[in-house]
């Protein structure tokens, strides 16, 4: 009797050249979300995607390049979610809608969020920076929508940068209050959101600082 063949951990899949990059990014994201960034290596990604290890190098020159592609995908998802929130905002201001969509993304995709901004801070690849800028522009576009006072493009840009920095600050606080490797601590994020609500409720609208309006 012949020896029973060993089962593969992930089945080999048939694929077409046009969607291999999608398969690789999907596999990388699954590993990232299930096992953490430490488990992300090219061999694990190739097994999960069901492609030969050499295939990865045909599409991505290195692990760094593949992770940059994953970061781009993350910023695209963030931008899409903020646009969807903006379209469905009802009576809320545009800033409120996009701000809360940003925080929802942070809480839903903590590992991806961290990887995205690590790619911005450490990698500095043009495609990642451009993807970040596209997400940032959604917030900039949301500032005048539903604002209580007219907002100039310059003011909107300043406020957008402040909100972008605020989001990263909330993330840092949330992650620092949680256990290592765990999602951001929800209580810390909720506390920061309560503070943001107080700003909105005060009538300041957070989009129009008096000093900025005077310029």
Short mmCIF file of C-alpha atoms in Angstrom, two decimals, residues 8-162:
data_model
loop_
_atom_site.label_atom_id
_atom_site.label_comp_id
_atom_site.label_asym_id
_atom_site.label_seq_id
_atom_site.Cartn_x
_atom_site.Cartn_y
_atom_site.Cartn_z
CA UNK A 8 -1.53 20.80 1.86
CA UNK A 9 -2.40 23.44 4.49
CA UNK A 10 -4.11 25.49 1.78
CA UNK A 11 -5.35 24.06 -1.53
CA UNK A 12 -3.67 25.13 -4.74
CA UNK A 13 -5.96 27.34 -6.79
CA UNK A 14 -6.23 27.90 -10.51
CA UNK A 15 -5.55 31.52 -11.30
CA UNK A 16 -5.26 33.93 -14.17
CA UNK A 17 -2.43 36.41 -14.48
CA UNK A 18 -4.85 39.30 -14.19
CA UNK A 19 -6.00 38.48 -10.67
CA UNK A 20 -2.86 37.10 -9.01
CA UNK A 21 -2.12 40.45 -7.39
CA UNK A 22 -5.65 40.47 -5.94
CA UNK A 23 -5.18 36.91 -4.63
CA UNK A 24 -1.86 37.82 -3.03
CA UNK A 25 -3.25 40.91 -1.33
CA UNK A 26 -6.29 38.98 -0.12
CA UNK A 27 -4.06 36.26 1.32
CA UNK A 28 -1.79 38.84 2.99
CA UNK A 29 -4.74 40.60 4.56
CA UNK A 30 -6.19 37.34 5.87
CA UNK A 31 -2.90 36.44 7.53
CA UNK A 32 -2.52 39.97 8.91
CA UNK A 33 -5.99 39.99 10.46
CA UNK A 34 -5.89 36.39 11.73
CA UNK A 35 -2.29 36.04 12.89
CA UNK A 36 -0.75 39.51 13.00
CA UNK A 37 1.98 41.25 11.06
CA UNK A 38 4.68 38.97 12.51
CA UNK A 39 3.18 36.05 10.56
CA UNK A 40 3.38 37.91 7.25
CA UNK A 41 6.13 36.33 5.20
CA UNK A 42 6.22 35.56 1.50
CA UNK A 43 6.11 31.78 1.95
CA UNK A 44 3.00 31.98 4.14
CA UNK A 45 1.37 34.36 1.66
CA UNK A 46 2.16 32.09 -1.29
CA UNK A 47 0.69 29.07 0.51
CA UNK A 48 -2.45 30.97 1.49
CA UNK A 49 -2.88 32.33 -2.04
CA UNK A 50 -2.18 28.93 -3.60
CA UNK A 51 0.58 30.18 -5.89
CA UNK A 52 4.27 29.36 -6.25
CA UNK A 53 6.64 31.45 -4.17
CA UNK A 54 8.38 32.69 -7.32
CA UNK A 55 5.06 34.05 -8.57
CA UNK A 56 5.12 36.68 -5.83
CA UNK A 57 8.42 38.06 -7.11
CA UNK A 58 6.91 38.32 -10.58
CA UNK A 59 4.27 40.72 -9.24
CA UNK A 60 6.05 42.27 -6.26
CA UNK A 61 9.80 42.71 -6.09
CA UNK A 62 9.92 42.22 -2.33
CA UNK A 63 7.86 41.75 0.80
CA UNK A 64 8.11 45.51 1.33
CA UNK A 65 6.48 46.13 -2.06
CA UNK A 66 3.67 43.67 -1.30
CA UNK A 67 2.97 45.30 2.07
CA UNK A 68 2.95 48.69 0.34
CA UNK A 69 0.25 47.29 -1.97
CA UNK A 70 -1.70 46.16 1.08
CA UNK A 71 -1.39 49.64 2.61
CA UNK A 72 -2.69 51.21 -0.62
CA UNK A 73 -5.65 48.84 -0.51
CA UNK A 74 -6.29 49.89 3.11
CA UNK A 75 -6.31 53.61 2.29
CA UNK A 76 -8.65 52.92 -0.62
CA UNK A 77 -11.05 51.12 1.71
CA UNK A 78 -10.84 53.95 4.24
CA UNK A 79 -11.58 56.54 1.53
CA UNK A 80 -14.50 54.47 0.24
CA UNK A 81 -16.02 54.09 3.70
CA UNK A 82 -15.73 57.81 4.39
CA UNK A 83 -17.35 58.65 1.03
CA UNK A 84 -20.20 56.25 1.76
CA UNK A 85 -20.69 57.83 5.19
CA UNK A 86 -20.66 61.27 3.60
CA UNK A 87 -23.32 60.24 1.08
CA UNK A 88 -25.54 58.81 3.85
CA UNK A 89 -24.92 61.55 6.41
CA UNK A 90 -28.51 62.80 6.74
CA UNK A 91 -28.46 65.96 8.89
CA UNK A 92 -24.98 65.38 10.25
CA UNK A 93 -22.13 67.61 9.12
CA UNK A 94 -19.76 66.22 6.56
CA UNK A 95 -16.94 66.33 9.08
CA UNK A 96 -18.91 64.36 11.63
CA UNK A 97 -19.82 61.72 9.05
CA UNK A 98 -16.28 61.21 7.76
CA UNK A 99 -14.72 61.48 11.23
CA UNK A 100 -16.87 58.70 12.62
CA UNK A 101 -16.31 56.55 9.53
CA UNK A 102 -12.57 56.95 10.11
CA UNK A 103 -12.88 55.77 13.71
CA UNK A 104 -15.12 52.87 12.67
CA UNK A 105 -12.43 51.78 10.22
CA UNK A 106 -9.79 51.99 12.95
CA UNK A 107 -11.84 49.77 15.24
CA UNK A 108 -12.80 47.30 12.49
CA UNK A 109 -9.34 47.01 10.89
CA UNK A 110 -6.77 47.69 13.62
CA UNK A 111 -3.97 45.55 12.17
CA UNK A 112 -4.45 46.97 8.68
CA UNK A 113 -4.65 50.52 10.07
CA UNK A 114 -1.31 50.10 11.81
CA UNK A 115 0.30 48.64 8.72
CA UNK A 116 -1.01 51.50 6.58
CA UNK A 117 0.56 54.21 8.67
CA UNK A 118 3.75 52.26 9.23
CA UNK A 119 4.01 52.20 5.44
CA UNK A 120 3.52 55.98 5.39
CA UNK A 121 6.04 56.67 8.16
CA UNK A 122 8.71 54.15 7.23
CA UNK A 123 8.29 53.19 3.59
CA UNK A 124 7.57 56.54 1.96
CA UNK A 125 6.71 54.85 -1.34
CA UNK A 126 4.92 57.15 -3.80
CA UNK A 127 1.90 54.88 -4.28
CA UNK A 128 1.27 54.71 -0.52
CA UNK A 129 1.61 58.47 -0.07
CA UNK A 130 -0.74 59.08 -3.00
CA UNK A 131 -3.31 56.65 -1.56
CA UNK A 132 -3.08 58.37 1.83
CA UNK A 133 -3.58 61.74 0.15
CA UNK A 134 -6.71 60.50 -1.64
CA UNK A 135 -8.20 59.41 1.70
CA UNK A 136 -7.17 62.72 3.26
CA UNK A 137 -8.91 64.62 0.45
CA UNK A 138 -12.23 62.98 1.34
CA UNK A 139 -12.06 64.69 4.73
CA UNK A 140 -11.06 67.98 3.09
CA UNK A 141 -14.08 67.74 0.77
CA UNK A 142 -16.36 67.01 3.72
CA UNK A 143 -15.46 70.12 5.74
CA UNK A 144 -17.78 72.64 4.00
CA UNK A 145 -20.72 70.20 3.85
CA UNK A 146 -23.20 71.08 6.57
CA UNK A 147 -20.87 73.63 8.18
CA UNK A 148 -22.64 76.45 10.03
CA UNK A 149 -20.43 79.09 8.45
CA UNK A 150 -18.83 79.39 5.00
CA UNK A 151 -15.50 77.61 4.80
CA UNK A 152 -12.69 78.67 2.49
CA UNK A 153 -10.57 76.00 0.80
CA UNK A 154 -7.56 77.11 2.88
CA UNK A 155 -9.47 76.73 6.15
CA UNK A 156 -10.79 73.35 5.01
CA UNK A 157 -7.24 72.19 4.32
CA UNK A 158 -6.01 73.29 7.76
CA UNK A 159 -8.94 71.65 9.52
CA UNK A 160 -8.51 68.47 7.51
CA UNK A 161 -4.91 68.21 8.62
CA UNK A 162 -5.96 68.74 12.24
#
